[in-house]
Tab-separated table of C-alpha atoms in Angstrom:
chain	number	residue	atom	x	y	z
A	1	UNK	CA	55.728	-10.910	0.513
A	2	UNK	CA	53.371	-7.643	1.839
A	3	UNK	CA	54.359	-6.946	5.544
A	4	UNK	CA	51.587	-6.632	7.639
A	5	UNK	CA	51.969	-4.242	10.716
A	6	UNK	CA	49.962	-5.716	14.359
A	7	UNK	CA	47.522	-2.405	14.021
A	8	UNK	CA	46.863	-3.688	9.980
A	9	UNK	CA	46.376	-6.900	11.193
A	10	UNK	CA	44.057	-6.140	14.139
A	11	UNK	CA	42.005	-3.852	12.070
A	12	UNK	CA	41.550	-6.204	9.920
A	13	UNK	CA	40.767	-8.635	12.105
A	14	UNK	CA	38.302	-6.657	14.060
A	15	UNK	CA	36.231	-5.833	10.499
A	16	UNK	CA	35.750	-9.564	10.164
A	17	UNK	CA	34.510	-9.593	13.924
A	18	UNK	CA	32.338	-6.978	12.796
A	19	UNK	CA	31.072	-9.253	9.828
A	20	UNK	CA	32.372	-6.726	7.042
A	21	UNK	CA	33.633	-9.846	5.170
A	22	UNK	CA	30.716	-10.154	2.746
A	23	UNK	CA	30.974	-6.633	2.502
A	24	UNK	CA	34.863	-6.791	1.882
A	25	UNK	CA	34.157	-9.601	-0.748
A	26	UNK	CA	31.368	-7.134	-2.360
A	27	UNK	CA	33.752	-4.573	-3.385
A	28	UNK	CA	36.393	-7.136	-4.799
A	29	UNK	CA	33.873	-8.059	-6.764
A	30	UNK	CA	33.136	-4.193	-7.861
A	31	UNK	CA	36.947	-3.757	-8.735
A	32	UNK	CA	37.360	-6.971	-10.474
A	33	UNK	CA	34.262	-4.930	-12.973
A	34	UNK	CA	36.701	-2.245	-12.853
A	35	UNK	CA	39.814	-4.107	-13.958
A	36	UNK	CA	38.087	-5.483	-17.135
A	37	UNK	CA	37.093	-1.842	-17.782
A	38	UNK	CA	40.657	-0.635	-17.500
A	39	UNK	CA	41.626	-3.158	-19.711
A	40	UNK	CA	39.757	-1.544	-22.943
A	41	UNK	CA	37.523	-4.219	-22.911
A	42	UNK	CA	33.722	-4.033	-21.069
A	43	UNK	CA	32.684	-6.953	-18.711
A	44	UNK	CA	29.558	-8.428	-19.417
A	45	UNK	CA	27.111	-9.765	-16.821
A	46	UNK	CA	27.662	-13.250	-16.541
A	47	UNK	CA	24.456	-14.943	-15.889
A	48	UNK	CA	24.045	-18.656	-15.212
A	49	UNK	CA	20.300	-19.958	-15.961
A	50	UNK	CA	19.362	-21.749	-12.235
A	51	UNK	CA	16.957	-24.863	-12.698
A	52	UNK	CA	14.902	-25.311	-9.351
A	53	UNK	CA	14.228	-28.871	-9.423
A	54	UNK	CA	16.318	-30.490	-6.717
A	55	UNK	CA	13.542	-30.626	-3.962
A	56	UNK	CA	10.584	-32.265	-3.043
A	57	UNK	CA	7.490	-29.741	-3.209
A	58	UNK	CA	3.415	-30.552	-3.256
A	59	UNK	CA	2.768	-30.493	-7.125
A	60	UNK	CA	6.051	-32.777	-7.509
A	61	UNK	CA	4.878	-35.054	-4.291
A	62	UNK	CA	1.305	-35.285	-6.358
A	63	UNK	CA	2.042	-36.056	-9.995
A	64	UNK	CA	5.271	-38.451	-9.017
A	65	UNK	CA	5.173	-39.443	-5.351
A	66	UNK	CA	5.830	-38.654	-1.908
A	67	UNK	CA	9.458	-37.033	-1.416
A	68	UNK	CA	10.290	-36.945	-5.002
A	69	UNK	CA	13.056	-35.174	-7.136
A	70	UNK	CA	14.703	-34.720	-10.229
A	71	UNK	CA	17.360	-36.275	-8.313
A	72	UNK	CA	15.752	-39.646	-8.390
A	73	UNK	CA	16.263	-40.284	-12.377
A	74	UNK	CA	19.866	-38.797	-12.039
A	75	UNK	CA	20.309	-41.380	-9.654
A	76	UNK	CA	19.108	-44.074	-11.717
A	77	UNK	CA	20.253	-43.037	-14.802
A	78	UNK	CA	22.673	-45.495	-17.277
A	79	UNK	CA	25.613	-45.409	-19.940
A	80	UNK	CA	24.103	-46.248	-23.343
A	81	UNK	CA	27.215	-46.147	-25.401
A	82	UNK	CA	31.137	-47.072	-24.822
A	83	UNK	CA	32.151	-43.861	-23.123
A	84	UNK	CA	28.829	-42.221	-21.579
A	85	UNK	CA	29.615	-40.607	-18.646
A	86	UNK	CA	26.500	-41.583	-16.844
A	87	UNK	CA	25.123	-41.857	-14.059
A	88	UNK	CA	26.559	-37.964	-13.468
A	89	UNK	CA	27.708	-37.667	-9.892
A	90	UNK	CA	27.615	-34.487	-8.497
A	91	UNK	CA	30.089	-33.619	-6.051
A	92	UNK	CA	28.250	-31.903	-3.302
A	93	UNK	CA	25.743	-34.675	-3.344
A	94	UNK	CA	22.168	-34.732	-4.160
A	95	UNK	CA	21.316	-32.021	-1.542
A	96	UNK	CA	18.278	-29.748	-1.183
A	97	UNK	CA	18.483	-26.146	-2.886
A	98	UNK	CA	15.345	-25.006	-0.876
A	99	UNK	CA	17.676	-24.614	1.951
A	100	UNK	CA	19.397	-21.373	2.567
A	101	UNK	CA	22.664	-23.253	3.545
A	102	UNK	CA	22.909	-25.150	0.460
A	103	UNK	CA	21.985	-21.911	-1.431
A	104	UNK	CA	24.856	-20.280	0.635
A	105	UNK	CA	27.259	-22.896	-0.774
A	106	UNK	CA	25.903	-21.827	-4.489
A	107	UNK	CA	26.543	-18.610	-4.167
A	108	UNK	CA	29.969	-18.163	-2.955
A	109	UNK	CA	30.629	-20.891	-5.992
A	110	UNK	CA	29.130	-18.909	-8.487
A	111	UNK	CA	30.642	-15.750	-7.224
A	112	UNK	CA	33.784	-16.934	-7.080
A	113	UNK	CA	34.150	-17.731	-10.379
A	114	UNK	CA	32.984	-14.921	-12.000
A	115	UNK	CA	28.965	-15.551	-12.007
A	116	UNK	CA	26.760	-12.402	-11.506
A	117	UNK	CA	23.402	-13.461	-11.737
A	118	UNK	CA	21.244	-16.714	-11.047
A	119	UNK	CA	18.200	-16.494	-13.734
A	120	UNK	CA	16.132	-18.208	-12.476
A	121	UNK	CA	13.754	-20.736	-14.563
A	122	UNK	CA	9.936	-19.292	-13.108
A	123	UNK	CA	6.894	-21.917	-13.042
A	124	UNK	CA	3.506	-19.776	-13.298
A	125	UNK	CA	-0.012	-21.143	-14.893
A	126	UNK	CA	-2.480	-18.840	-14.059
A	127	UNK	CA	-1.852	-18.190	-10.586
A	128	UNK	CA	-0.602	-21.598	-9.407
A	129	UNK	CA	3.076	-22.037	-8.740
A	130	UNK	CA	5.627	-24.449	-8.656
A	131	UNK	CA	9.404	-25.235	-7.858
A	132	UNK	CA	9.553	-21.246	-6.444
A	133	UNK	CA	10.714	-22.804	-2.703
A	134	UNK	CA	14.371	-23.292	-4.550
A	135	UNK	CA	14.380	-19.054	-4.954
A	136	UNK	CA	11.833	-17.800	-2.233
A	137	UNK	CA	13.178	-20.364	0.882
A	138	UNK	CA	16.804	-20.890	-0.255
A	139	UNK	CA	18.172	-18.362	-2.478
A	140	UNK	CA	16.496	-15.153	-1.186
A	141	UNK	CA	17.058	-16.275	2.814
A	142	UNK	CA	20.608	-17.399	2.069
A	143	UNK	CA	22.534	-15.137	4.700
A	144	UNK	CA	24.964	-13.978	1.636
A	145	UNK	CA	22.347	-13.575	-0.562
A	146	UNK	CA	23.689	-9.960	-1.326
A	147	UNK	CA	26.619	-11.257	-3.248
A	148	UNK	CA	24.744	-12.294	-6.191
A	149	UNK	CA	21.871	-10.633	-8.329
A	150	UNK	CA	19.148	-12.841	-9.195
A	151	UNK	CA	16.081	-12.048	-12.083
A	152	UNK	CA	13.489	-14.520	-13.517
A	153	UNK	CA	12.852	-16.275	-17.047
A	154	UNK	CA	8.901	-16.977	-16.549
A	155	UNK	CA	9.056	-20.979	-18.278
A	156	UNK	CA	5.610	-20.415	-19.483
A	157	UNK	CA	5.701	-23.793	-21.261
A	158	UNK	CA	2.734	-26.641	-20.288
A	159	UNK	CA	3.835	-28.001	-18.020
A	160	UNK	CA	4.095	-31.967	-18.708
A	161	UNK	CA	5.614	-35.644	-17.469
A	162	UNK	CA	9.027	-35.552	-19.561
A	163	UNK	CA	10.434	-37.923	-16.575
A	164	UNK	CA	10.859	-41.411	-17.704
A	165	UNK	CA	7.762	-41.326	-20.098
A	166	UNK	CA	6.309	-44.322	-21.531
A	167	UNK	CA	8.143	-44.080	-25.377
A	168	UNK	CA	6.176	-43.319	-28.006
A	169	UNK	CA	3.039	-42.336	-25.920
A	170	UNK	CA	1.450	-38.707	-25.603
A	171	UNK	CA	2.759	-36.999	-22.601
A	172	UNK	CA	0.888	-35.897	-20.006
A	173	UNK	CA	-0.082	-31.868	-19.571
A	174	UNK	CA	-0.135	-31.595	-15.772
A	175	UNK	CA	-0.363	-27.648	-15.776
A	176	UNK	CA	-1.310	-26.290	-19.388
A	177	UNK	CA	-0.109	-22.397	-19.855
A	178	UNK	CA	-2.584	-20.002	-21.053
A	179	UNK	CA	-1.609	-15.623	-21.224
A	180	UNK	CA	-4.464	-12.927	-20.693
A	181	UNK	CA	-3.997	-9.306	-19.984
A	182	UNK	CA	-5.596	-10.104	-16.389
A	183	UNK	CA	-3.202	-12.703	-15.557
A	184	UNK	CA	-0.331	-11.051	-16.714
A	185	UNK	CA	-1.228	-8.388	-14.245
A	186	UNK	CA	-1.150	-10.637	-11.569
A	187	UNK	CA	2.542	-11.640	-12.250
A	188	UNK	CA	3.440	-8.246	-12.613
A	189	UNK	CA	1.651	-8.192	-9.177
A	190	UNK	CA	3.341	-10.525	-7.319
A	191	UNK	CA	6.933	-9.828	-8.514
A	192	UNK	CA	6.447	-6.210	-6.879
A	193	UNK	CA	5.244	-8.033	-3.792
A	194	UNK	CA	8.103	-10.526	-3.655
A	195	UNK	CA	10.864	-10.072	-6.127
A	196	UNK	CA	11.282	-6.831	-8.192
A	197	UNK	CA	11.830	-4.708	-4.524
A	198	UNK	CA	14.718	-7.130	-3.217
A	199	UNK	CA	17.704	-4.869	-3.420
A	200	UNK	CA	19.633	-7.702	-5.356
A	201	UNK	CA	17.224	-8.209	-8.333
A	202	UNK	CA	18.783	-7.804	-11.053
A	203	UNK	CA	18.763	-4.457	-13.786
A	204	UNK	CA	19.466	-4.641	-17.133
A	205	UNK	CA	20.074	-1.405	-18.712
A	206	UNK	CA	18.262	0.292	-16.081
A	207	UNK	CA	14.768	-2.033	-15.933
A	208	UNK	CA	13.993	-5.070	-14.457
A	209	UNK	CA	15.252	-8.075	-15.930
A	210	UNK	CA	12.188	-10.182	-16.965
A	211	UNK	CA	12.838	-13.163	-19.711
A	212	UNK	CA	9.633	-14.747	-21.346
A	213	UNK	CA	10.795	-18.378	-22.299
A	214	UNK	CA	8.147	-19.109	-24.911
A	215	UNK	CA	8.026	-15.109	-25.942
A	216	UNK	CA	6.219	-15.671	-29.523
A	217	UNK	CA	3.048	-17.396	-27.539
A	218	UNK	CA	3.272	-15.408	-25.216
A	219	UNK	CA	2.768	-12.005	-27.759
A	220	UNK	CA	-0.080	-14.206	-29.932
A	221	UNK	CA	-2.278	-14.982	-26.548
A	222	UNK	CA	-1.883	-11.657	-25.227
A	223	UNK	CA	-3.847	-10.771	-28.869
A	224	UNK	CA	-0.722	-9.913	-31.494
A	225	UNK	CA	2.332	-7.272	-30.458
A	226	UNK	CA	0.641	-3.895	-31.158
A	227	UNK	CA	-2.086	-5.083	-28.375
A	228	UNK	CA	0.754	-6.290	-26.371
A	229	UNK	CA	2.665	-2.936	-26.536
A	230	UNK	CA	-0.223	-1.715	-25.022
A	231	UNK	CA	-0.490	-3.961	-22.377
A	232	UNK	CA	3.373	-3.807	-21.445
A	233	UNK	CA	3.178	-0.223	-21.031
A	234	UNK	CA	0.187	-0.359	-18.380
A	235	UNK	CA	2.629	-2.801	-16.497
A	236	UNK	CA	5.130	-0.051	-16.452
A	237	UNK	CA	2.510	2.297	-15.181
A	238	UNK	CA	1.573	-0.069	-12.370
A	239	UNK	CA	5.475	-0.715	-11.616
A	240	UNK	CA	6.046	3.478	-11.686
A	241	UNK	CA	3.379	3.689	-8.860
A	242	UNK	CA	5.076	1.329	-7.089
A	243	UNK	CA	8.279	3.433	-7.003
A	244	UNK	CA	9.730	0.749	-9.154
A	245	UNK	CA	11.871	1.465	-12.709
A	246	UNK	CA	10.301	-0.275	-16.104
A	247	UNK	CA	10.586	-3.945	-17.001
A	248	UNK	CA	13.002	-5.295	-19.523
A	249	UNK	CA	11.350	-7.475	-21.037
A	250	UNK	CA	13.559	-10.480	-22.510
A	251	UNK	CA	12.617	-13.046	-25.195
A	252	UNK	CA	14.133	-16.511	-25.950
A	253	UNK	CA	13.982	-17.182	-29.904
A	254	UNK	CA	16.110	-18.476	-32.264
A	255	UNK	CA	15.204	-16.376	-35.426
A	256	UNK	CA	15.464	-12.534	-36.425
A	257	UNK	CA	11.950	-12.607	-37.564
A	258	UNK	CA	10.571	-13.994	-34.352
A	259	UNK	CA	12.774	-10.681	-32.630
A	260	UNK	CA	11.203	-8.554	-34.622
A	261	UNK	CA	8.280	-9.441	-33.476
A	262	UNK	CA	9.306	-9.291	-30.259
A	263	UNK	CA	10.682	-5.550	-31.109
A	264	UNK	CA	6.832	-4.625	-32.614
A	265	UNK	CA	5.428	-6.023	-29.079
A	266	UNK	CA	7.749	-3.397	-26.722
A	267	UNK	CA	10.427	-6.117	-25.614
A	268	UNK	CA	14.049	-5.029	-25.263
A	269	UNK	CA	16.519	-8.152	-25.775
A	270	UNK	CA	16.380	-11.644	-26.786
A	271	UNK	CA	18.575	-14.587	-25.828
A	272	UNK	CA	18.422	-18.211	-26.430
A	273	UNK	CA	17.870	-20.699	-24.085
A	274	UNK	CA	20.485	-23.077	-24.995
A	275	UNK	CA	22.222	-24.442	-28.501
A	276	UNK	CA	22.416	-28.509	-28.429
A	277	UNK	CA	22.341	-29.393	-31.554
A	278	UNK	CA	24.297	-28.140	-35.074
A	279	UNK	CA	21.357	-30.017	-37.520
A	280	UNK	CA	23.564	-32.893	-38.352
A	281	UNK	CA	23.406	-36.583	-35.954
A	282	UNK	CA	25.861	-39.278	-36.193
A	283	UNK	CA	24.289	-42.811	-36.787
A	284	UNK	CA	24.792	-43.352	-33.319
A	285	UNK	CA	22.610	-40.614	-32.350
A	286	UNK	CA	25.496	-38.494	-30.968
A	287	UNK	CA	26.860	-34.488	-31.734
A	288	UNK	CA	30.082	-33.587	-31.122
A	289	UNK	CA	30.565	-30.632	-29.439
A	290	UNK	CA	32.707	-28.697	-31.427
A	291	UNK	CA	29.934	-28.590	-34.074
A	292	UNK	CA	27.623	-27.316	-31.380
A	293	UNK	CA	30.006	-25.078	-30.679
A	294	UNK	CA	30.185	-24.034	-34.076
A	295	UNK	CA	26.227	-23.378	-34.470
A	296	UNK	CA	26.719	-21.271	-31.217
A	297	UNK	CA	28.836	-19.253	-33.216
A	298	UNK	CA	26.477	-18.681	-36.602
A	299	UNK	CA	23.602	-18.388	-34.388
A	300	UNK	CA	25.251	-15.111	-32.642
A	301	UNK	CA	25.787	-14.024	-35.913
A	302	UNK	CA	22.514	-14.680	-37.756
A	303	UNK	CA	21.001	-12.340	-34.527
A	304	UNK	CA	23.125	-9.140	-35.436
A	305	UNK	CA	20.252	-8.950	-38.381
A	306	UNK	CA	17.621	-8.925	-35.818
A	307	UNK	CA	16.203	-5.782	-34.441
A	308	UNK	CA	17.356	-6.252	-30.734
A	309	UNK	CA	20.201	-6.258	-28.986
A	310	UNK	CA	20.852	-10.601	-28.464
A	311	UNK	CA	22.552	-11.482	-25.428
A	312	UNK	CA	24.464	-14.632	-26.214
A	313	UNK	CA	24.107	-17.794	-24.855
A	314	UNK	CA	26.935	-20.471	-24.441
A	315	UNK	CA	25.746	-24.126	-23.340
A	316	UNK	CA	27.707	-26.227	-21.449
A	317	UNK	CA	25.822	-29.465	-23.308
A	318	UNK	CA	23.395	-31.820	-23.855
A	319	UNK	CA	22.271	-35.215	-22.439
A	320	UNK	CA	18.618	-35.523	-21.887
A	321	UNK	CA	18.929	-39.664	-20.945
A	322	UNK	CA	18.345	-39.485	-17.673
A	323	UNK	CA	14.910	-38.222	-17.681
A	324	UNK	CA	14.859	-41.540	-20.317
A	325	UNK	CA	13.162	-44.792	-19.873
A	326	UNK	CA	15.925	-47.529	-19.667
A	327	UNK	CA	14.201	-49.943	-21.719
A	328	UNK	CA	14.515	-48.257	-24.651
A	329	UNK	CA	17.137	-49.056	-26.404
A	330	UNK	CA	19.904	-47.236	-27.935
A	331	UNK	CA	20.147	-45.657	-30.055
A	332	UNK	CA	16.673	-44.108	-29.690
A	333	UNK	CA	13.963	-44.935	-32.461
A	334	UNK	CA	12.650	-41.842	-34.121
A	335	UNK	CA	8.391	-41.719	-32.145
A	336	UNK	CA	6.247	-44.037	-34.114
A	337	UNK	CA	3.895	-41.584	-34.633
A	338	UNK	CA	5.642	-38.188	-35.347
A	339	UNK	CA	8.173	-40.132	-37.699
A	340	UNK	CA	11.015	-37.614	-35.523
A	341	UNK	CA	13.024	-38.204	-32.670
A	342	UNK	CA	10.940	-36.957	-29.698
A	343	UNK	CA	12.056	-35.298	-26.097
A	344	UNK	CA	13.475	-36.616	-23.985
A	345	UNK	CA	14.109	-39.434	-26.507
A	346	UNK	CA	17.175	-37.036	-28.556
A	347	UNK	CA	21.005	-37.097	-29.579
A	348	UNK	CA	23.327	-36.172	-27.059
A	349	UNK	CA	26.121	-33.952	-27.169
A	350	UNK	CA	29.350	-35.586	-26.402
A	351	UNK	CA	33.057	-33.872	-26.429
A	352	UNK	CA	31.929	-31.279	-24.092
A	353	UNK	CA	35.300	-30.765	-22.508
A	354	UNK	CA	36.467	-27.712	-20.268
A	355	UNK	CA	38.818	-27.106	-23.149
A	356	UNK	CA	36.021	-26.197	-25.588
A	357	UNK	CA	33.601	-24.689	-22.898
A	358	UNK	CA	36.807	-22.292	-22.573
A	359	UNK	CA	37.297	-21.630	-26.040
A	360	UNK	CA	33.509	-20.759	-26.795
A	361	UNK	CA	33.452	-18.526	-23.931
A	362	UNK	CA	36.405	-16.750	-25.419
A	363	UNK	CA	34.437	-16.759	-28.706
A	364	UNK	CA	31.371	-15.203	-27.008
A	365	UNK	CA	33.494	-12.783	-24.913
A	366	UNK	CA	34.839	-11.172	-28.177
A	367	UNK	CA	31.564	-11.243	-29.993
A	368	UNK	CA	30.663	-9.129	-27.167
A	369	UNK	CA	33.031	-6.724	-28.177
A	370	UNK	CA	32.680	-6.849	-31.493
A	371	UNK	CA	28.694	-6.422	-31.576
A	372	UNK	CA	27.941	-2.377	-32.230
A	373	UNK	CA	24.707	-3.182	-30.018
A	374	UNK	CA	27.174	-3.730	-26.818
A	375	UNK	CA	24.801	-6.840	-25.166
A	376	UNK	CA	25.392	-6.360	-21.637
A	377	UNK	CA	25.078	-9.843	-20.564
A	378	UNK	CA	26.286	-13.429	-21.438
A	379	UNK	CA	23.831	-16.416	-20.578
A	380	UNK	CA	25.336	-20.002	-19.584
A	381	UNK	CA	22.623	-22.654	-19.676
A	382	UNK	CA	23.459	-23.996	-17.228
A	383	UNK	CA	23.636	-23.724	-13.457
A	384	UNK	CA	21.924	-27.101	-12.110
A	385	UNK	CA	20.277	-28.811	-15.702
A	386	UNK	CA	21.958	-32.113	-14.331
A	387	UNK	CA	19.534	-34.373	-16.071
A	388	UNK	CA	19.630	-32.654	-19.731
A	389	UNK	CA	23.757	-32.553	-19.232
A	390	UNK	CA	23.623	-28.794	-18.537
A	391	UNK	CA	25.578	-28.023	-15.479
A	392	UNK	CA	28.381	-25.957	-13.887
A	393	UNK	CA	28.541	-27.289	-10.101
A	394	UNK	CA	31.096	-29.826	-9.480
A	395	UNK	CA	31.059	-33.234	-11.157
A	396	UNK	CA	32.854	-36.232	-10.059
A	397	UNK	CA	35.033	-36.641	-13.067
A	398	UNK	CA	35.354	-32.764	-14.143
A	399	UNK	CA	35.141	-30.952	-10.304
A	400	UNK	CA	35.528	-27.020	-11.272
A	401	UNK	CA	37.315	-27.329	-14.238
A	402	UNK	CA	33.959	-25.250	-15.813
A	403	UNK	CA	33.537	-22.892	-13.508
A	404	UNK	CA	37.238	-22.175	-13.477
A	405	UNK	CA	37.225	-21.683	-17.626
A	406	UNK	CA	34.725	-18.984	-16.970
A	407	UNK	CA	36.805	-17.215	-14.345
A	408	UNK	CA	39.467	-17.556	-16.258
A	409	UNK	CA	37.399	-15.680	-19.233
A	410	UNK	CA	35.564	-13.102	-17.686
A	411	UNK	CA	37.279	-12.231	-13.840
A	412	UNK	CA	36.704	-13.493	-10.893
């Protein structure tokens, strides 16, 4: 045991009075970077996509109801097979991650156990905004919100009713997403306002981390990738007057020649959003794991042929029944009309055990190493994706045995 003399112990004490702990905590966190350096082998930033859906907010209020969340159809969710672990029942409870506290809690998790950066799934459509009180009211006021970096994936999807929809029927487009040079502008406009000049927004490689979710639409709206180029570069002129570095601009694909478009267009990286399935389904509508760990594995591999560096993803799994209709039976029909099976109505991943998560982090640490490229980053989908089965906050019947794999893979 280290002896501790009174004066070492008062001085110690009296930096906590001083609130120095964060600060304390801050530069364990530097040295654990350190350590992995030491070791011959360079940390990644571990970055944990952050899903924002766990309060009530106006657009949410309108299209479902007064006072409702994504929390409702976790709630109500059922088994459908000998052994599903649903309902999921998260061990903090169904709180509110709008509120600083709660986002407090998140952080010194995530941190903890070797988490870097929240990325933060961004809901824009031409100027109107959703789900941002999770980030702007609770993450960025959280009193320890210095601990953690934080950048944005812009989920420029439409944005439809994939909660409990009627099977077999068209969904409906609540917010459609549409991409012009002027509107780009304005997001460009408001992340100097309110993001990009935090001090803990996140740099990769020297820019501001900025990941386009659907990046191939969002290069064909903005008129093809040489007009795009164009268009990035003017952002990067706007961000330079603004005393700001360059955007990196990050694309989610799953093909080399959907990168290299990418590459043509002036972005930097790609990633994937997740990996759920490995193109073969049991008869009972199930993957295991390991295969999905598997395509994980030749998907990292099919990117070194791509043009840009790919940051790879590891997901924890998949298990989209909750935002299901429990009148349809199991195991989902394929839609009557598309002949395929159709979101949310899809296979779930089972087998997704600690053990695995582990071992596929240890894969994706060492193709780290391996790739001549260097990607700086690792992306875990997810954070909070509690109703497609994508989550690393305690669960009743696993606690942190997740977040402890990670630690135990990258540092705490």
């Amino acid at each position: 045991m280290t002896r501790v003399n009174r004066r070492e112990f008062l001085d110690r004490s009296k930096r906590t009075a001083l609130g120095l702990g964060a600060g304390m905590a801050l530069l364990s966190d530097v040295r654990r970077v350190g350590a992995a350096e030491e070791n011959g082998r360079r940390r990644p930033q571990v970055v944990a996509v952050y899903y924002p859906h766990w309060h009530s907010y106006d657009h949410g209020n309108s299209w479902k109801g007064e006072g409702w969340t994504e929390w409702e159809g976790l709630k109500a969710a059922v088994p459908r097979f000998p052994g599903h672990h649903q309902p999921l029942k998260p061990t903090w409870g169904y709180f509110d991650e709008s509120d600083p506290k709660w986002s407090a809690r998140e952080i010194d998790l995530a941190v903890e156990h070797g988490i870097d950066v929240f990325l933060f799934d961004w809901y824009w459509y031409s100027g109107v905004k959703n789900m941002e009180e999770a980030l702007e009211q609770g993450f960025l006021r959280a009193p320890n919100r210095e601990r953690m970096k934080f950048a944005l994936m812009w989920a420029n999807h439409d944005r439809r009713d994939q909660f409990c929809p009627e099977f077999g029927e068209k969904r409906t487009v609540w917010l459609p997403s549409r991409h012009s040079p002027h509107d780009l502008q304005r997001v460009v406009d408001y992340g100097i306002e309110h993001y990009f000049r935090q001090s803990n927004y996140w740099q990769g490689e020297g820019r501001l981390f900025f990941s386009v979710f659907v990046a191939t639409k969002f290069v064909e709206q903005l008129g093809g990738p040489q007009e795009t180029r164009k268009l990035l570069e003017r952002m990067d002129t706007r961000l330079r007057k603004a005393n700001l570095p360059p955007i990196h601009w990050n694309g989610m694909v799953s093909e080399p020649a959907a990168a290299a478009v990418l590459a043509e267009a002036g972005f930097h990286s790609t990633s994937r959003y997740n990996v759920h399935t490995a193109g073969k389904v049991g008869p009972d509508l199930t993957v295991p794991y390991e295969d999905v760990a598997e395509a994980h594995r030749k998907h990292w591999e099919k990117m070194n042929a791509a043009p840009l560096v790919n940051l790879p993803v590891v997901t924890t799994g998949w298990d989209v029944t909750p935002r299901c209709a429990q009148d349809v039976p199991w195991p989902f029909p394929p839609g009557p009309t598309s002949g395929r099976h159709e979101y949310p109505y899809v296979p779930v991943v089972v087998g997704n055990t600690p053990e695995l998560f582990e071992q596929l982090l240890r894969d994706a640490a060492e193709h780290v190493e391996q790739d001549p490229r260097k990607p700086f980053a690792v992306l875990l989908n997810a954070w909070n994706e509690w109703t497609e089965g994508c989550y690393l906050l305690p669960e009743e019947r696993t606690g942190t045995a997740f977040l402890e794999a990670i630690q135990r893979t990258f540092g705490r």
